[in-house]
Amino acid sequence: MSTAQAAILPPRAGPTGAASDAFWRHPLLLLFLLLTPPLLWLGIVYLGSLFALLAQSFFSIDHFTGRIDYTFTLATYRELFTTPANIDIIIRTVLMAASVTIASAIIAFPIAYYAARYARGKWKALFYLGIMLPLWSSYLVKIYAWKLILAQEGILNWIFQKLHLYWLMEAYLSLPVIGGYSLSVSYTGTFLVFVYIWLPYMILPLQASLERVPNNLLEASSDLGAKPGETFWNVIFPLALPGAIAGSIFTFSLTLGDYIVPGVIGSSRYFIGQVVYAQQGTAGNIPLAAAFTVVPMVIMGLYLWMAKRMGAFNAL
């Protein structure tokens, strides 16, 4: 028997063998069968729910009977953008998301730079372990742990009292907007917890972006007489910016839609996520909840478009 004849095996018996032979002869059929379930899930469950949500926002609620009027209208959006309280909620949420993103980038940069340029071997493994370890613990456990830390009787206030610096804490809490009875019921507490929870999502893409910065560029900048600050702003920062933008996609979007952290730690003033939860649950105003949900979707759509133009997706 020749080599060519030996390479052609006889058809296998049974339904499994027949199916295997059919997939080998028609690879597009195999590709179709593999992609159909996830595409159906994406198209029906995910995109379908988004379209249903968008459709709900064009309905309105009868405030007298509490029933939803399924007539197409822009009254819900008019209520959303003409009510001062709703505008305050949107501005408050966006400002919190922006401040958390900026703070996360500032804190994450030196950590990511050290891991990318200096950590080697077991130290890099320890770096990844230290960054990923908080993500393995329960989200709610971390939030309630921070609530105990920031409470009036918490360990942070105890440290300030032992250092005879509690007057400084009282002075800070007396400040308008950012202060409160204690850090656990203030915007500062909400901000600190958001930064702690989302910080790993900023560090990892920033570290990946910094690892791509060639060493010869830094050496060339030094040889040409650039000072460390000039090297940072003219070489390192532009090349690391896509990684920071990639990390900001996570920190900004996750803060924008979160409702658990402001509900556990923070003042009584609502964020978008809390309003959506309250309107579709307690109030039963599903059209207004849907309209509120569209706001972060539009904001993130514009943000992702700008991030793509700046090459952030290459650092993911």
mmCIF file of C-alpha atoms in Angstrom:
data_model
loop_
_atom_site.group_PDB
_atom_site.id
_atom_site.type_symbol
_atom_site.label_atom_id
_atom_site.label_comp_id
_atom_site.label_asym_id
_atom_site.label_seq_id
_atom_site.Cartn_x
_atom_site.Cartn_y
_atom_site.Cartn_z
ATOM 1 C CA MET A 1 0.000 0.000 0.000
ATOM 2 C CA SER A 2 1.408 3.401 -0.962
ATOM 3 C CA THR A 3 1.880 6.276 1.465
ATOM 4 C CA ALA A 4 -0.902 8.287 -0.211
ATOM 5 C CA GLN A 5 -3.360 5.406 0.140
ATOM 6 C CA ALA A 6 -2.394 4.868 3.803
ATOM 7 C CA ALA A 7 -3.067 8.529 4.582
ATOM 8 C CA ILE A 8 -6.716 8.184 3.482
ATOM 9 C CA LEU A 9 -8.510 6.371 6.278
ATOM 10 C CA PRO A 10 -11.810 4.574 5.735
ATOM 11 C CA PRO A 11 -14.985 6.210 7.058
ATOM 12 C CA ARG A 12 -15.605 5.553 10.748
ATOM 13 C CA ALA A 13 -18.710 3.681 11.792
ATOM 14 C CA GLY A 14 -21.427 5.019 14.032
ATOM 15 C CA PRO A 15 -23.067 8.466 14.398
ATOM 16 C CA THR A 16 -19.994 9.982 16.081
ATOM 17 C CA GLY A 17 -17.742 8.942 13.235
ATOM 18 C CA ALA A 18 -20.242 10.156 10.620
ATOM 19 C CA ALA A 19 -20.511 13.529 12.365
ATOM 20 C CA SER A 20 -16.718 13.833 12.608
ATOM 21 C CA ASP A 21 -16.350 13.083 8.881
ATOM 22 C CA ALA A 22 -19.085 15.591 8.029
ATOM 23 C CA PHE A 23 -17.429 18.324 10.070
ATOM 24 C CA TRP A 24 -14.088 17.567 8.414
ATOM 25 C CA ARG A 25 -15.625 17.881 4.944
ATOM 26 C CA HIS A 26 -17.665 20.989 5.879
ATOM 27 C CA PRO A 27 -15.655 23.121 8.330
ATOM 28 C CA LEU A 28 -18.098 26.021 7.974
ATOM 29 C CA LEU A 29 -20.816 23.788 9.412
ATOM 30 C CA LEU A 30 -18.677 23.167 12.488
ATOM 31 C CA LEU A 31 -17.987 26.891 12.835
ATOM 32 C CA PHE A 32 -21.722 27.616 12.556
ATOM 33 C CA LEU A 33 -22.610 25.108 15.270
ATOM 34 C CA LEU A 34 -19.888 26.428 17.607
ATOM 35 C CA LEU A 35 -20.808 30.095 17.192
ATOM 36 C CA THR A 36 -24.601 29.788 17.203
ATOM 37 C CA PRO A 37 -25.125 29.299 20.996
ATOM 38 C CA PRO A 38 -22.965 32.258 22.134
ATOM 39 C CA LEU A 39 -24.360 34.478 19.368
ATOM 40 C CA LEU A 40 -27.908 33.570 20.353
ATOM 41 C CA TRP A 41 -27.066 34.333 23.977
ATOM 42 C CA LEU A 42 -25.520 37.668 23.019
ATOM 43 C CA GLY A 43 -28.285 38.586 20.592
ATOM 44 C CA ILE A 44 -31.319 37.507 22.608
ATOM 45 C CA VAL A 45 -30.353 37.785 26.258
ATOM 46 C CA TYR A 46 -27.872 40.673 26.217
ATOM 47 C CA LEU A 47 -28.768 42.850 23.235
ATOM 48 C CA GLY A 48 -32.434 41.946 23.561
ATOM 49 C CA SER A 49 -32.516 43.141 27.153
ATOM 50 C CA LEU A 50 -30.770 46.374 26.168
ATOM 51 C CA PHE A 51 -33.290 47.061 23.413
ATOM 52 C CA ALA A 52 -36.141 46.263 25.802
ATOM 53 C CA LEU A 53 -34.628 48.679 28.306
ATOM 54 C CA LEU A 54 -34.303 51.373 25.664
ATOM 55 C CA ALA A 55 -37.928 50.829 24.624
ATOM 56 C CA GLN A 56 -39.098 51.162 28.248
ATOM 57 C CA SER A 57 -37.495 54.592 28.474
ATOM 58 C CA PHE A 58 -39.851 55.886 25.762
ATOM 59 C CA PHE A 59 -42.915 55.001 27.844
ATOM 60 C CA SER A 60 -44.279 56.967 30.762
ATOM 61 C CA ILE A 61 -45.985 56.282 34.057
ATOM 62 C CA ASP A 62 -49.360 57.559 35.144
ATOM 63 C CA HIS A 63 -48.570 59.203 38.478
ATOM 64 C CA PHE A 64 -52.230 58.945 39.535
ATOM 65 C CA THR A 65 -52.743 55.211 38.984
ATOM 66 C CA GLY A 66 -49.067 54.122 39.018
ATOM 67 C CA ARG A 67 -49.543 52.178 35.795
ATOM 68 C CA ILE A 68 -47.206 52.349 32.790
ATOM 69 C CA ASP A 69 -48.563 54.063 29.687
ATOM 70 C CA TYR A 70 -47.108 52.209 26.693
ATOM 71 C CA THR A 71 -47.671 55.140 24.328
ATOM 72 C CA PHE A 72 -44.462 56.346 22.680
ATOM 73 C CA THR A 73 -43.427 59.608 24.324
ATOM 74 C CA LEU A 74 -40.396 61.668 25.334
ATOM 75 C CA ALA A 75 -42.040 62.781 28.565
ATOM 76 C CA THR A 76 -39.798 60.560 30.681
ATOM 77 C CA TYR A 77 -36.639 62.064 29.171
ATOM 78 C CA ARG A 78 -38.162 65.504 29.613
ATOM 79 C CA GLU A 79 -38.704 64.711 33.280
ATOM 80 C CA LEU A 80 -35.173 63.370 33.557
ATOM 81 C CA PHE A 81 -33.424 66.423 32.118
ATOM 82 C CA THR A 82 -35.698 69.159 33.467
ATOM 83 C CA THR A 83 -35.882 68.075 37.097
ATOM 84 C CA PRO A 84 -33.027 69.723 39.059
ATOM 85 C CA ALA A 85 -32.740 66.759 41.440
ATOM 86 C CA ASN A 86 -32.168 64.378 38.525
ATOM 87 C CA ILE A 87 -29.533 66.654 37.000
ATOM 88 C CA ASP A 88 -27.774 66.810 40.382
ATOM 89 C CA ILE A 89 -27.713 63.001 40.554
ATOM 90 C CA ILE A 90 -26.155 62.716 37.085
ATOM 91 C CA ILE A 91 -23.530 65.401 37.786
ATOM 92 C CA ARG A 92 -22.739 63.897 41.207
ATOM 93 C CA THR A 93 -22.227 60.432 39.721
ATOM 94 C CA VAL A 94 -20.067 61.620 36.828
ATOM 95 C CA LEU A 95 -17.891 63.752 39.122
ATOM 96 C CA MET A 96 -17.399 60.831 41.505
ATOM 97 C CA ALA A 97 -16.497 58.497 38.623
ATOM 98 C CA ALA A 98 -14.042 61.045 37.207
ATOM 99 C CA SER A 99 -12.395 61.718 40.588
ATOM 100 C CA VAL A 100 -12.061 57.980 41.322
ATOM 101 C CA THR A 101 -10.505 57.433 37.898
ATOM 102 C CA ILE A 102 -7.966 60.261 38.301
ATOM 103 C CA ALA A 103 -7.013 59.187 41.826
ATOM 104 C CA SER A 104 -6.667 55.553 40.759
ATOM 105 C CA ALA A 105 -4.353 56.551 37.907
ATOM 106 C CA ILE A 106 -2.165 58.663 40.213
ATOM 107 C CA ILE A 107 -1.871 55.889 42.810
ATOM 108 C CA ALA A 108 -1.474 53.098 40.258
ATOM 109 C CA PHE A 109 1.286 54.692 38.174
ATOM 110 C CA PRO A 110 4.245 54.318 40.593
ATOM 111 C CA ILE A 111 3.114 50.790 41.510
ATOM 112 C CA ALA A 112 2.787 49.772 37.869
ATOM 113 C CA TYR A 113 6.063 51.487 36.934
ATOM 114 C CA TYR A 114 8.013 49.629 39.612
ATOM 115 C CA ALA A 115 6.459 46.307 38.593
ATOM 116 C CA ALA A 116 7.153 46.914 34.903
ATOM 117 C CA ARG A 117 10.716 48.250 35.156
ATOM 118 C CA TYR A 118 12.249 46.721 38.287
ATOM 119 C CA ALA A 119 10.300 43.695 39.567
ATOM 120 C CA ARG A 120 11.728 40.386 38.373
ATOM 121 C CA GLY A 121 11.162 36.717 39.100
ATOM 122 C CA LYS A 122 9.471 36.000 42.401
ATOM 123 C CA TRP A 123 8.985 39.703 43.122
ATOM 124 C CA LYS A 124 6.858 40.096 40.002
ATOM 125 C CA ALA A 125 4.884 37.017 41.040
ATOM 126 C CA LEU A 126 4.334 38.592 44.453
ATOM 127 C CA PHE A 127 3.268 41.796 42.737
ATOM 128 C CA TYR A 128 0.573 40.011 40.726
ATOM 129 C CA LEU A 129 -0.512 38.087 43.815
ATOM 130 C CA GLY A 130 -0.784 41.275 45.854
ATOM 131 C CA ILE A 131 -2.812 43.028 43.154
ATOM 132 C CA MET A 132 -5.112 40.109 42.427
ATOM 133 C CA LEU A 133 -5.617 38.897 46.003
ATOM 134 C CA PRO A 134 -8.205 41.574 46.954
ATOM 135 C CA LEU A 135 -10.255 40.584 43.882
ATOM 136 C CA TRP A 136 -10.618 37.062 45.273
ATOM 137 C CA SER A 137 -12.465 38.201 48.392
ATOM 138 C CA SER A 138 -16.151 39.025 48.567
ATOM 139 C CA TYR A 139 -17.222 42.407 47.246
ATOM 140 C CA LEU A 140 -19.665 42.964 50.113
ATOM 141 C CA VAL A 141 -17.179 41.812 52.752
ATOM 142 C CA LYS A 142 -14.685 44.442 51.579
ATOM 143 C CA ILE A 143 -17.310 47.179 51.644
ATOM 144 C CA TYR A 144 -18.529 46.369 55.153
ATOM 145 C CA ALA A 145 -14.941 46.029 56.347
ATOM 146 C CA TRP A 146 -14.288 49.561 55.126
ATOM 147 C CA LYS A 147 -17.476 50.727 56.803
ATOM 148 C CA LEU A 148 -16.078 49.488 60.120
ATOM 149 C CA ILE A 149 -12.707 51.123 59.407
ATOM 150 C CA LEU A 150 -14.244 54.494 58.555
ATOM 151 C CA ALA A 151 -16.956 54.511 61.221
ATOM 152 C CA GLN A 152 -16.982 57.005 64.074
ATOM 153 C CA GLU A 153 -15.790 54.238 66.412
ATOM 154 C CA GLY A 154 -13.517 52.691 63.778
ATOM 155 C CA ILE A 155 -9.799 52.068 63.771
ATOM 156 C CA LEU A 156 -8.998 55.145 61.678
ATOM 157 C CA ASN A 157 -10.485 57.523 64.223
ATOM 158 C CA TRP A 158 -8.792 55.524 66.991
ATOM 159 C CA ILE A 159 -5.394 56.066 65.314
ATOM 160 C CA PHE A 160 -6.034 59.798 65.016
ATOM 161 C CA GLN A 161 -6.998 59.951 68.688
ATOM 162 C CA LYS A 162 -3.876 58.060 69.771
ATOM 163 C CA LEU A 163 -1.732 60.458 67.734
ATOM 164 C CA HIS A 164 -3.600 63.434 69.260
ATOM 165 C CA LEU A 165 -4.654 64.484 65.747
ATOM 166 C CA TYR A 166 -8.385 63.957 66.060
ATOM 167 C CA TRP A 167 -8.877 67.708 65.834
ATOM 168 C CA LEU A 168 -7.606 67.407 62.270
ATOM 169 C CA MET A 169 -10.201 64.751 61.483
ATOM 170 C CA GLU A 170 -12.955 66.899 63.007
ATOM 171 C CA ALA A 171 -11.831 69.893 60.958
ATOM 172 C CA TYR A 172 -11.939 67.805 57.769
ATOM 173 C CA LEU A 173 -15.360 66.338 58.555
ATOM 174 C CA SER A 174 -16.711 69.843 59.146
ATOM 175 C CA LEU A 175 -15.975 70.805 55.551
ATOM 176 C CA PRO A 176 -19.100 71.097 53.375
ATOM 177 C CA VAL A 177 -19.905 68.465 50.729
ATOM 178 C CA ILE A 178 -16.898 66.196 51.373
ATOM 179 C CA GLY A 179 -17.406 65.947 55.158
ATOM 180 C CA GLY A 180 -20.077 64.481 57.395
ATOM 181 C CA TYR A 181 -20.766 62.932 60.779
ATOM 182 C CA SER A 182 -18.000 60.414 60.058
ATOM 183 C CA LEU A 183 -16.071 59.197 57.040
ATOM 184 C CA SER A 184 -18.464 56.268 56.682
ATOM 185 C CA VAL A 185 -21.346 58.641 55.889
ATOM 186 C CA SER A 186 -19.505 61.099 53.657
ATOM 187 C CA TYR A 187 -18.511 61.453 50.006
ATOM 188 C CA THR A 188 -14.898 61.029 51.111
ATOM 189 C CA GLY A 189 -15.672 57.561 52.445
ATOM 190 C CA THR A 190 -17.461 56.630 49.227
ATOM 191 C CA PHE A 191 -14.496 57.911 47.238
ATOM 192 C CA LEU A 192 -11.948 55.956 49.299
ATOM 193 C CA VAL A 193 -13.838 52.681 48.984
ATOM 194 C CA PHE A 194 -14.323 53.129 45.238
ATOM 195 C CA VAL A 195 -10.602 53.752 44.762
ATOM 196 C CA TYR A 196 -9.667 50.722 46.855
ATOM 197 C CA ILE A 197 -12.040 48.360 45.031
ATOM 198 C CA TRP A 198 -11.293 49.449 41.446
ATOM 199 C CA LEU A 199 -7.548 50.161 41.819
ATOM 200 C CA PRO A 200 -6.408 46.729 40.493
ATOM 201 C CA TYR A 201 -8.311 47.381 37.266
ATOM 202 C CA MET A 202 -6.133 50.457 36.731
ATOM 203 C CA ILE A 203 -2.818 48.928 37.784
ATOM 204 C CA LEU A 204 -2.840 45.900 35.483
ATOM 205 C CA PRO A 205 -3.400 47.619 32.087
ATOM 206 C CA LEU A 206 -1.073 50.449 33.103
ATOM 207 C CA GLN A 207 1.635 47.953 34.024
ATOM 208 C CA ALA A 208 1.160 46.140 30.710
ATOM 209 C CA SER A 209 1.486 49.438 28.850
ATOM 210 C CA LEU A 210 4.647 50.430 30.716
ATOM 211 C CA GLU A 211 6.278 47.083 29.975
ATOM 212 C CA ARG A 212 6.032 47.946 26.262
ATOM 213 C CA VAL A 213 8.129 51.110 26.679
ATOM 214 C CA PRO A 214 11.562 50.260 25.168
ATOM 215 C CA ASN A 215 14.545 50.836 27.428
ATOM 216 C CA ASN A 216 16.526 52.349 24.569
ATOM 217 C CA LEU A 217 14.080 55.270 24.410
ATOM 218 C CA LEU A 218 14.767 56.104 28.047
ATOM 219 C CA GLU A 219 18.502 55.766 27.484
ATOM 220 C CA ALA A 220 18.343 57.959 24.381
ATOM 221 C CA SER A 221 16.412 60.611 26.286
ATOM 222 C CA SER A 222 19.048 60.608 29.023
ATOM 223 C CA ASP A 223 21.898 60.716 26.500
ATOM 224 C CA LEU A 224 20.343 63.748 24.851
ATOM 225 C CA GLY A 225 20.413 65.615 28.146
ATOM 226 C CA ALA A 226 16.792 65.313 29.212
ATOM 227 C CA LYS A 227 16.083 65.575 32.916
ATOM 228 C CA PRO A 228 13.998 62.850 34.628
ATOM 229 C CA GLY A 229 10.936 65.069 34.581
ATOM 230 C CA GLU A 230 11.328 65.781 30.868
ATOM 231 C CA THR A 231 11.806 62.086 30.147
ATOM 232 C CA PHE A 232 8.630 61.314 32.031
ATOM 233 C CA TRP A 233 6.439 63.877 30.274
ATOM 234 C CA ASN A 234 7.899 63.474 26.782
ATOM 235 C CA VAL A 235 8.623 59.723 26.643
ATOM 236 C CA ILE A 236 7.041 57.662 29.413
ATOM 237 C CA PHE A 237 3.731 59.473 29.853
ATOM 238 C CA PRO A 238 2.657 59.502 26.164
ATOM 239 C CA LEU A 239 3.505 55.810 25.791
ATOM 240 C CA ALA A 240 1.781 54.866 29.058
ATOM 241 C CA LEU A 241 -1.320 56.971 28.375
ATOM 242 C CA PRO A 242 -3.167 54.231 26.416
ATOM 243 C CA GLY A 243 -2.789 51.915 29.407
ATOM 244 C CA ALA A 244 -4.148 54.572 31.760
ATOM 245 C CA ILE A 245 -7.101 55.155 29.445
ATOM 246 C CA ALA A 246 -7.707 51.407 29.236
ATOM 247 C CA GLY A 247 -7.743 51.217 33.036
ATOM 248 C CA SER A 248 -10.021 54.230 33.223
ATOM 249 C CA ILE A 249 -12.604 52.367 31.140
ATOM 250 C CA PHE A 250 -12.996 49.973 34.065
ATOM 251 C CA THR A 251 -12.770 52.448 36.925
ATOM 252 C CA PHE A 252 -15.042 55.032 35.291
ATOM 253 C CA SER A 253 -17.737 52.638 34.077
ATOM 254 C CA LEU A 254 -17.815 50.541 37.260
ATOM 255 C CA THR A 255 -18.119 53.641 39.444
ATOM 256 C CA LEU A 256 -20.728 55.110 37.132
ATOM 257 C CA GLY A 257 -23.111 52.187 37.554
ATOM 258 C CA ASP A 258 -22.387 50.988 41.089
ATOM 259 C CA TYR A 259 -25.154 51.307 43.655
ATOM 260 C CA ILE A 260 -23.922 49.116 46.523
ATOM 261 C CA VAL A 261 -20.977 51.228 47.704
ATOM 262 C CA PRO A 262 -22.968 54.515 47.899
ATOM 263 C CA GLY A 263 -25.785 52.629 49.609
ATOM 264 C CA VAL A 264 -23.526 51.236 52.346
ATOM 265 C CA ILE A 265 -20.940 54.005 52.664
ATOM 266 C CA GLY A 266 -21.889 57.577 51.938
ATOM 267 C CA SER A 267 -24.500 60.227 52.498
ATOM 268 C CA SER A 268 -28.219 59.970 51.753
ATOM 269 C CA ARG A 269 -27.802 61.664 48.367
ATOM 270 C CA TYR A 270 -28.400 59.297 45.494
ATOM 271 C CA PHE A 271 -26.154 58.179 42.648
ATOM 272 C CA ILE A 272 -27.447 56.881 39.307
ATOM 273 C CA GLY A 273 -27.262 53.236 40.309
ATOM 274 C CA GLN A 274 -29.255 53.863 43.484
ATOM 275 C CA VAL A 275 -31.921 55.789 41.583
ATOM 276 C CA VAL A 276 -32.316 52.983 39.045
ATOM 277 C CA TYR A 277 -32.672 50.455 41.866
ATOM 278 C CA ALA A 278 -35.175 52.611 43.763
ATOM 279 C CA GLN A 279 -37.272 53.585 40.743
ATOM 280 C CA GLN A 280 -37.684 50.082 39.364
ATOM 281 C CA GLY A 281 -38.096 48.532 42.811
ATOM 282 C CA THR A 282 -39.704 50.689 45.483
ATOM 283 C CA ALA A 283 -41.256 53.383 43.275
ATOM 284 C CA GLY A 284 -42.164 51.097 40.378
ATOM 285 C CA ASN A 285 -41.343 53.809 37.837
ATOM 286 C CA ILE A 286 -39.641 51.545 35.298
ATOM 287 C CA PRO A 287 -39.615 54.138 32.439
ATOM 288 C CA LEU A 288 -37.680 56.645 34.572
ATOM 289 C CA ALA A 289 -35.328 53.905 35.765
ATOM 290 C CA ALA A 290 -34.712 52.933 32.125
ATOM 291 C CA ALA A 291 -34.095 56.558 31.149
ATOM 292 C CA PHE A 292 -31.571 56.902 33.989
ATOM 293 C CA THR A 293 -29.861 53.720 32.771
ATOM 294 C CA VAL A 294 -29.501 55.123 29.262
ATOM 295 C CA VAL A 295 -27.453 58.052 30.609
ATOM 296 C CA PRO A 296 -24.353 56.015 31.649
ATOM 297 C CA MET A 297 -24.730 53.916 28.484
ATOM 298 C CA VAL A 298 -24.465 57.040 26.324
ATOM 299 C CA ILE A 299 -21.618 58.434 28.425
ATOM 300 C CA MET A 300 -19.656 55.172 28.194
ATOM 301 C CA GLY A 301 -20.352 54.917 24.461
ATOM 302 C CA LEU A 302 -18.736 58.317 23.907
ATOM 303 C CA TYR A 303 -15.931 57.446 26.338
ATOM 304 C CA LEU A 304 -15.152 54.169 24.550
ATOM 305 C CA TRP A 305 -15.151 55.939 21.192
ATOM 306 C CA MET A 306 -12.587 58.454 22.449
ATOM 307 C CA ALA A 307 -10.555 55.690 24.137
ATOM 308 C CA LYS A 308 -10.433 53.716 20.894
ATOM 309 C CA ARG A 309 -9.180 56.741 19.000
ATOM 310 C CA MET A 310 -6.345 57.096 21.548
ATOM 311 C CA GLY A 311 -5.298 53.453 21.185
ATOM 312 C CA ALA A 312 -6.445 52.345 24.643
ATOM 313 C CA PHE A 313 -7.732 48.983 23.436
ATOM 314 C CA ASN A 314 -4.187 47.956 22.494
ATOM 315 C CA ALA A 315 -3.264 48.063 26.186
ATOM 316 C CA LEU A 316 -6.089 45.803 27.339
#
